[in-house]
Amino acid sequence: MTQTAAVAFPAAPLYIGSEIYRRSSYGGRHPLRVPRVSTVTDLGRALGWLPAASFRTAPRAKPAALTLWHDPAYVAALAAAEAGLAAPELLAAHGLGTLSNPVFPEMFRRPATGAGASCSRPNCCAAAARSMCRAEARTTGCATGRTASAI
């Protein structure tokens, strides 16, 4: 087993979020269409549980980072679907455009933001890719064994 350098954590918890969750939806028929993330963020702020100093805007993962876990063709298909440039055959080949995986305006950016938030700790994704098989990296979220929670 390879040892990795310890990652320094802040003294207080951080909330890593993004306004993309407020502005996007999976579509009118998808079961996760309700505004969950923005509602939790707003409630936390209203109750004083989420001070401005604890909020960090999530970075968007770049395609190269996403291909640590996903096939490059799938990442490209998501970007093409978001841009409205994906042929029906391309969508079908990757299971996109279905009721459970609909095409929507933030098809690439929304999940890339979630991935970027999950790997926003210094060296997290790089350490996971170097020291673990991809399946284990997906399960734990990071080589330190701590899961990064991001909204």
Short mmCIF file of C-alpha atoms in Angstrom, two decimals:
data_model
loop_
_atom_site.label_atom_id
_atom_site.label_comp_id
_atom_site.label_asym_id
_atom_site.label_seq_id
_atom_site.Cartn_x
_atom_site.Cartn_y
_atom_site.Cartn_z
CA MET A 1 0.00 0.00 0.00
CA THR A 2 1.36 3.39 -0.99
CA GLN A 3 1.41 6.16 1.62
CA THR A 4 0.24 9.60 0.56
CA ALA A 5 0.97 12.96 2.09
CA ALA A 6 -1.57 14.12 4.66
CA VAL A 7 -3.99 16.80 3.50
CA ALA A 8 -4.44 19.78 5.82
CA PHE A 9 -8.06 20.48 6.72
CA PRO A 10 -9.42 23.84 7.88
CA ALA A 11 -10.27 24.28 11.57
CA ALA A 12 -13.94 24.90 10.78
CA PRO A 13 -16.02 23.02 8.22
CA LEU A 14 -16.45 24.57 4.80
CA TYR A 15 -19.55 24.47 2.63
CA ILE A 16 -18.58 24.08 -1.00
CA GLY A 17 -21.44 25.05 -3.27
CA SER A 18 -22.40 26.82 -6.46
CA GLU A 19 -25.18 28.93 -7.89
CA ILE A 20 -25.35 26.51 -10.84
CA TYR A 21 -27.63 24.35 -8.70
CA ARG A 22 -30.06 27.25 -8.32
CA ARG A 23 -30.22 27.92 -12.06
CA SER A 24 -30.41 24.41 -13.47
CA SER A 25 -32.87 21.55 -13.51
CA TYR A 26 -32.95 18.03 -14.86
CA GLY A 27 -36.23 18.81 -16.61
CA GLY A 28 -39.88 18.77 -15.68
CA ARG A 29 -40.33 14.99 -15.56
CA HIS A 30 -37.15 13.95 -13.70
CA PRO A 31 -37.61 12.86 -10.07
CA LEU A 32 -34.73 15.10 -8.90
CA ARG A 33 -36.15 18.23 -10.55
CA VAL A 34 -37.08 19.89 -7.25
CA PRO A 35 -34.66 22.62 -6.09
CA ARG A 36 -32.93 20.73 -3.28
CA VAL A 37 -29.45 22.27 -3.08
CA SER A 38 -30.42 25.92 -3.29
CA THR A 39 -33.13 25.33 -0.68
CA VAL A 40 -30.63 23.82 1.77
CA THR A 41 -28.14 26.62 1.09
CA ASP A 42 -30.78 29.30 1.63
CA LEU A 43 -32.06 27.62 4.80
CA GLY A 44 -28.55 27.33 6.23
CA ARG A 45 -27.95 31.02 5.56
CA ALA A 46 -31.34 32.07 6.98
CA LEU A 47 -30.73 30.12 10.19
CA GLY A 48 -27.22 31.50 10.59
CA TRP A 49 -25.65 28.08 10.11
CA LEU A 50 -23.79 29.08 6.96
CA PRO A 51 -21.74 32.22 7.55
CA ALA A 52 -20.17 33.79 4.46
CA ALA A 53 -16.69 32.86 5.72
CA SER A 54 -17.61 29.16 5.55
CA PHE A 55 -18.85 29.21 1.95
CA ARG A 56 -16.56 28.37 -0.94
CA THR A 57 -17.61 28.49 -4.57
CA ALA A 58 -17.03 25.12 -6.16
CA PRO A 59 -14.56 25.00 -9.02
CA ARG A 60 -15.67 23.24 -12.17
CA ALA A 61 -13.60 20.15 -12.91
CA LYS A 62 -11.85 20.27 -16.25
CA PRO A 63 -12.41 17.46 -18.78
CA ALA A 64 -8.92 16.08 -18.13
CA ALA A 65 -9.75 15.63 -14.44
CA LEU A 66 -13.06 13.98 -15.27
CA THR A 67 -11.32 11.42 -17.46
CA LEU A 68 -9.53 10.07 -14.37
CA TRP A 69 -12.86 8.29 -13.71
CA HIS A 70 -14.82 8.52 -16.95
CA ASP A 71 -14.11 7.49 -20.51
CA PRO A 72 -13.03 10.54 -22.54
CA ALA A 73 -15.72 9.76 -25.13
CA TYR A 74 -18.40 9.96 -22.42
CA VAL A 75 -17.08 13.31 -21.15
CA ALA A 76 -17.06 14.62 -24.72
CA ALA A 77 -20.61 13.33 -25.26
CA LEU A 78 -21.82 15.24 -22.18
CA ALA A 79 -20.21 18.45 -23.42
CA ALA A 80 -21.69 17.93 -26.90
CA ALA A 81 -25.14 17.24 -25.43
CA GLU A 82 -25.01 20.43 -23.38
CA ALA A 83 -24.02 22.42 -26.47
CA GLY A 84 -26.85 20.85 -28.47
CA LEU A 85 -24.37 19.24 -30.83
CA ALA A 86 -24.86 15.56 -29.98
CA ALA A 87 -26.42 13.33 -32.62
CA PRO A 88 -29.13 10.92 -31.40
CA GLU A 89 -26.73 8.00 -31.99
CA LEU A 90 -24.10 9.58 -29.71
CA LEU A 91 -26.68 10.18 -26.98
CA ALA A 92 -27.94 6.60 -27.22
CA ALA A 93 -24.42 5.16 -27.13
CA HIS A 94 -23.88 6.77 -23.72
CA GLY A 95 -27.38 6.36 -22.28
CA LEU A 96 -28.10 10.08 -22.51
CA GLY A 97 -31.42 11.68 -23.35
CA THR A 98 -33.56 9.23 -21.36
CA LEU A 99 -36.06 10.02 -18.60
CA SER A 100 -33.52 8.97 -15.97
CA ASN A 101 -30.62 10.76 -17.69
CA PRO A 102 -32.18 13.64 -19.62
CA VAL A 103 -30.34 16.21 -21.69
CA PHE A 104 -30.66 19.63 -20.07
CA PRO A 105 -28.91 23.00 -20.52
CA GLU A 106 -26.25 22.37 -17.83
CA MET A 107 -25.70 18.71 -18.77
CA PHE A 108 -21.90 19.02 -18.54
CA ARG A 109 -21.36 22.01 -16.24
CA ARG A 110 -23.57 20.91 -13.35
CA PRO A 111 -21.95 17.50 -12.71
CA ALA A 112 -18.49 18.91 -13.52
CA THR A 113 -19.07 21.47 -10.77
CA GLY A 114 -20.02 18.71 -8.33
CA ALA A 115 -16.90 16.78 -9.27
CA GLY A 116 -14.77 19.90 -8.94
CA ALA A 117 -16.18 20.55 -5.48
CA SER A 118 -15.53 16.96 -4.42
CA CYS A 119 -11.91 17.25 -5.47
CA SER A 120 -11.35 20.84 -4.42
CA ARG A 121 -9.01 19.93 -1.58
CA PRO A 122 -5.35 20.32 -2.55
CA ASN A 123 -3.98 17.30 -4.38
CA CYS A 124 -7.06 15.18 -3.70
CA CYS A 125 -7.75 13.96 -7.22
CA ALA A 126 -4.10 13.63 -8.11
CA ALA A 127 -3.37 11.63 -4.97
CA ALA A 128 -6.39 9.39 -5.55
CA ALA A 129 -5.38 8.72 -9.15
CA ARG A 130 -1.76 7.94 -8.23
CA SER A 131 -2.29 5.72 -5.23
CA MET A 132 -5.53 3.84 -5.78
CA CYS A 133 -7.37 2.00 -8.45
CA ARG A 134 -10.11 4.09 -10.03
CA ALA A 135 -12.93 2.14 -8.41
CA GLU A 136 -11.53 2.73 -4.92
CA ALA A 137 -10.91 6.40 -5.69
CA ARG A 138 -14.57 6.77 -6.71
CA THR A 139 -15.72 5.09 -3.51
CA THR A 140 -13.62 7.02 -1.01
CA GLY A 141 -13.44 10.35 -2.83
CA CYS A 142 -9.77 10.85 -1.96
CA ALA A 143 -6.58 8.98 -1.15
CA THR A 144 -6.77 10.13 2.47
CA GLY A 145 -9.81 7.89 2.93
CA ARG A 146 -12.02 10.86 3.79
CA THR A 147 -14.98 11.57 1.57
CA ALA A 148 -15.31 15.13 0.38
CA SER A 149 -18.92 16.27 0.60
CA ALA A 150 -19.88 18.89 -1.91
CA ILE A 151 -23.17 20.49 -2.82
#
